Every structure is written in C-alpha cells, then in structure tokens.
Amino acid sequence: MTRPIPTRILAMSLLGLTVTLPLGACSSSSSRNSNNLNEIDPAIAYRQRQRAEAREHYELATDLAQEGKTEEALQEYRNALELDDKLYAAWNNMGQLLMNERNYADAVAAFQIAAGIEPSDPRPLYNTGLAYQRVGWAADAYASYENALARDPMYIPAMRGLIRSAEMLGTGNIELLE
C-alpha cells in the first residue's frame, strides 16, 4: 500500500523549488558585471574618472615638487585631494612640502590624515615625529617614532628618530646612531 505524501511536505518542496529556480537564472559572471558596472551605476563611472583625474594631479604635483616649485606642487596636491581625499601619498607628500616650508602645524595635520588612511605605512608617523622634533617637542616626536616602529619594527629612519628624541629628552645615547 502506498502512503500519501503529506501536503505540508509537498508544499514546502514545491516552494523550495520555486525559490531556487529563479536564483539559478540570476547568476552571472563577474567579468560581465565588471564590464557593465559603469552602465549600471553611473556614480561608479564618475568616481573612477575622479580618481584618475586625482592621480594626474598627484603625478604633476610630484614632478613640480622635484623641480622645486613648492607652491605649485602644493596646489596640485590640494587639487588631487579635492577629487580623492583617500590618496594618502598626496597627504604625506603635501605634509613634507609644508614641513620644508616650516608650516609644521599643517604638515602634522596632513601626516596624521595620511597615517589614518594607510595604517600599515610607517612613513607618515615618522614624518610627524620629524616635524615635532624640528619644533623641539621631543616627547611627541618620541611617541610618533614609537608608533611608526609599531607599524614596521625594522624602519630604520624611525629607529634613528627615536634615539635622537631620547637624546633630546636626556634619556638616550647619541653614540648609538653611529
């Protein structure tokens, strides 16, 4: 004798089948998605154009800085950052130019933004320490160098900066630098 299938089980099986069938039809390849992404969402295309333009300003700023055209380079870094404020290298490089111009407060602000955007790079924290050291804030410089070394324990410029700051604080030995 054959037992009838309970209607609840049959209904749930049919429901599961109707849910999974459309999902199979919705699958797509990632390459097709990436090719049509700009068509689907114009905001993504706009953002990509902004980033490309920011990169052009960044590269121009870097060239201008190497030519010694500081004011023009600073303006180009600002232009780049208006388009893409996550371009951490632009923040860091702008900070270096500001520090060379003895604008330490703005330099430190730029370095701190760069450090926040790229948490694995020790250079913005090293540069922060260097700016603090140049204005005589040895304790703050020391802390910045320690933070840089926390990111990369083998970053030699930060090791040297830490020793210089310790010497400024009267707790280090300058002979270790030699």
Coordinates of C-alpha atoms in Angstrom, one line a residue:
M1 CA 0.0 0.0 0.0
T2 CA 1.3 3.4 -0.9
R3 CA 1.2 6.1 1.7
P4 CA 0.2 9.6 0.5
I5 CA 2.7 12.4 0.8
P6 CA 1.6 14.9 3.4
T7 CA 0.5 18.1 1.8
R8 CA 2.8 20.2 4.1
I9 CA 5.9 18.4 2.9
L10 CA 4.8 18.6 -0.7
A11 CA 4.0 22.3 -0.4
M12 CA 7.4 23.0 1.2
S13 CA 9.2 21.1 -1.6
L14 CA 7.4 23.0 -4.3
L15 CA 8.1 26.3 -2.5
G16 CA 11.8 25.4 -2.3
L17 CA 11.9 24.5 -5.9
T18 CA 10.3 27.8 -7.0
V19 CA 12.8 29.8 -4.8
T20 CA 15.9 28.1 -6.2
L21 CA 14.9 28.0 -9.8
P22 CA 14.9 31.8 -10.3
L23 CA 18.2 32.1 -8.4
G24 CA 19.9 29.9 -10.9
A25 CA 18.7 32.2 -13.7
C26 CA 20.0 35.2 -11.9
S27 CA 23.6 34.0 -11.6
S28 CA 26.1 35.9 -13.7
S29 CA 29.8 36.0 -14.3
S30 CA 31.9 38.6 -12.6
S31 CA 33.5 39.7 -15.8
R32 CA 30.1 40.6 -17.3
N33 CA 29.3 42.5 -14.1
S34 CA 32.6 44.4 -14.1
N35 CA 32.2 45.3 -17.8
N36 CA 28.7 46.6 -17.4
L37 CA 29.2 48.2 -14.0
N38 CA 29.6 51.7 -15.4
E39 CA 26.4 51.3 -17.4
I40 CA 24.5 50.0 -14.3
D41 CA 25.7 52.7 -11.9
P42 CA 26.9 56.0 -13.4
A43 CA 28.1 57.0 -9.9
I44 CA 30.8 54.3 -10.1
A45 CA 32.0 55.6 -13.5
Y46 CA 32.0 59.2 -12.1
R47 CA 34.1 58.1 -9.1
Q48 CA 36.6 56.2 -11.4
R49 CA 37.0 59.4 -13.5
Q50 CA 37.6 61.4 -10.4
R51 CA 40.2 59.1 -9.1
A52 CA 42.0 59.1 -12.4
E53 CA 42.0 62.9 -12.5
A54 CA 43.2 63.0 -8.9
R55 CA 46.1 60.7 -9.9
E56 CA 47.0 63.0 -12.7
H57 CA 47.1 66.0 -10.3
Y58 CA 49.2 63.9 -7.8
E59 CA 51.8 63.0 -10.5
L60 CA 52.0 66.6 -11.7
A61 CA 52.5 67.7 -8.1
T62 CA 55.2 65.2 -7.5
D63 CA 57.0 66.5 -10.7
L64 CA 56.6 70.1 -9.6
A65 CA 58.0 69.3 -6.1
Q66 CA 61.1 67.7 -7.7
E67 CA 61.6 70.8 -9.8
G68 CA 61.5 72.9 -6.6
K69 CA 58.2 74.6 -7.5
T70 CA 56.7 74.2 -4.0
E71 CA 53.7 76.5 -4.2
E72 CA 52.6 75.0 -7.5
A73 CA 53.1 71.5 -6.1
L74 CA 51.1 72.2 -3.0
Q75 CA 48.2 73.5 -5.2
E76 CA 48.3 70.4 -7.3
Y77 CA 48.3 68.1 -4.2
R78 CA 45.2 70.1 -3.0
N79 CA 43.6 69.6 -6.4
A80 CA 44.2 65.9 -6.2
L81 CA 42.8 65.7 -2.7
E82 CA 39.7 67.6 -3.6
L83 CA 39.0 64.8 -6.1
D84 CA 40.1 61.9 -4.0
D85 CA 40.7 62.6 -0.3
K86 CA 41.8 59.0 0.3
L87 CA 45.0 59.4 -1.7
Y88 CA 47.3 59.0 1.3
A89 CA 50.5 59.6 -0.6
A90 CA 49.3 63.0 -1.6
W91 CA 48.6 63.8 2.1
N92 CA 52.1 62.6 3.1
N93 CA 53.9 64.4 0.3
M94 CA 52.0 67.6 0.9
G95 CA 53.0 67.3 4.5
Q96 CA 56.6 67.1 3.6
L97 CA 56.4 70.2 1.5
L98 CA 54.6 72.0 4.3
M99 CA 57.2 70.9 6.8
N100 CA 60.0 72.1 4.5
E101 CA 58.2 75.5 4.4
R102 CA 58.2 75.4 8.2
N103 CA 54.4 75.1 8.4
Y104 CA 54.6 72.4 11.0
A105 CA 51.0 72.5 12.2
D106 CA 49.6 71.9 8.8
A107 CA 52.3 69.4 8.0
V108 CA 51.4 67.3 11.1
A109 CA 47.7 67.5 10.2
A110 CA 48.5 66.2 6.7
F111 CA 50.7 63.4 8.1
Q112 CA 48.0 62.3 10.6
I113 CA 45.4 62.1 7.8
A114 CA 47.8 60.0 5.7
A115 CA 48.5 57.8 8.7
G116 CA 44.8 57.2 9.2
I117 CA 44.2 56.3 5.6
E118 CA 47.1 53.8 5.3
P119 CA 47.5 52.1 8.7
S120 CA 50.4 49.9 7.6
D121 CA 52.8 52.6 6.3
P122 CA 55.3 54.0 9.0
R123 CA 56.3 57.0 6.9
P124 CA 53.5 59.4 7.9
L125 CA 54.2 58.7 11.6
Y126 CA 57.9 59.1 11.1
N127 CA 57.3 62.4 9.3
T128 CA 55.0 63.5 12.2
G129 CA 57.9 62.7 14.6
L130 CA 60.3 64.7 12.4
A131 CA 58.0 67.7 12.4
Y132 CA 57.6 67.5 16.2
Q133 CA 61.4 67.1 16.6
R134 CA 62.1 70.2 14.5
V135 CA 59.9 72.4 16.8
G136 CA 61.6 70.9 19.9
W137 CA 58.7 68.7 21.0
A138 CA 60.9 65.7 21.8
A139 CA 58.2 63.8 23.8
D140 CA 55.7 64.0 21.0
A141 CA 58.4 63.1 18.5
Y142 CA 59.4 60.1 20.5
A143 CA 55.8 58.9 20.7
S144 CA 55.4 59.3 16.9
Y145 CA 58.6 57.4 16.2
E146 CA 57.4 54.6 18.5
N147 CA 54.1 54.5 16.6
A148 CA 56.0 54.3 13.3
L149 CA 58.0 51.4 14.7
A150 CA 54.8 49.7 15.8
R151 CA 53.9 49.6 12.1
D152 CA 57.3 48.4 10.9
P153 CA 59.8 47.4 13.6
M154 CA 62.6 47.5 11.1
Y155 CA 62.0 51.0 9.8
I156 CA 65.5 52.5 10.3
P157 CA 64.6 56.2 10.0
A158 CA 62.1 55.8 12.8
M159 CA 64.8 54.0 14.9
R160 CA 67.2 56.8 14.4
G161 CA 64.5 59.4 15.2
L162 CA 63.6 57.6 18.3
I163 CA 67.2 57.7 19.5
R164 CA 67.5 61.4 18.6
S165 CA 64.3 62.1 20.6
A166 CA 65.5 60.1 23.5
E167 CA 68.8 62.1 23.5
M168 CA 66.8 65.4 23.4
L169 CA 64.8 64.1 26.4
G170 CA 68.1 63.2 28.2
T171 CA 67.4 59.5 28.2
G172 CA 69.2 58.3 25.1
N173 CA 72.8 57.8 23.9
I174 CA 73.6 59.7 20.7
E175 CA 76.6 57.3 20.1
L176 CA 74.1 54.6 19.2
L177 CA 73.4 56.4 15.9
E178 CA 76.9 56.0 14.7

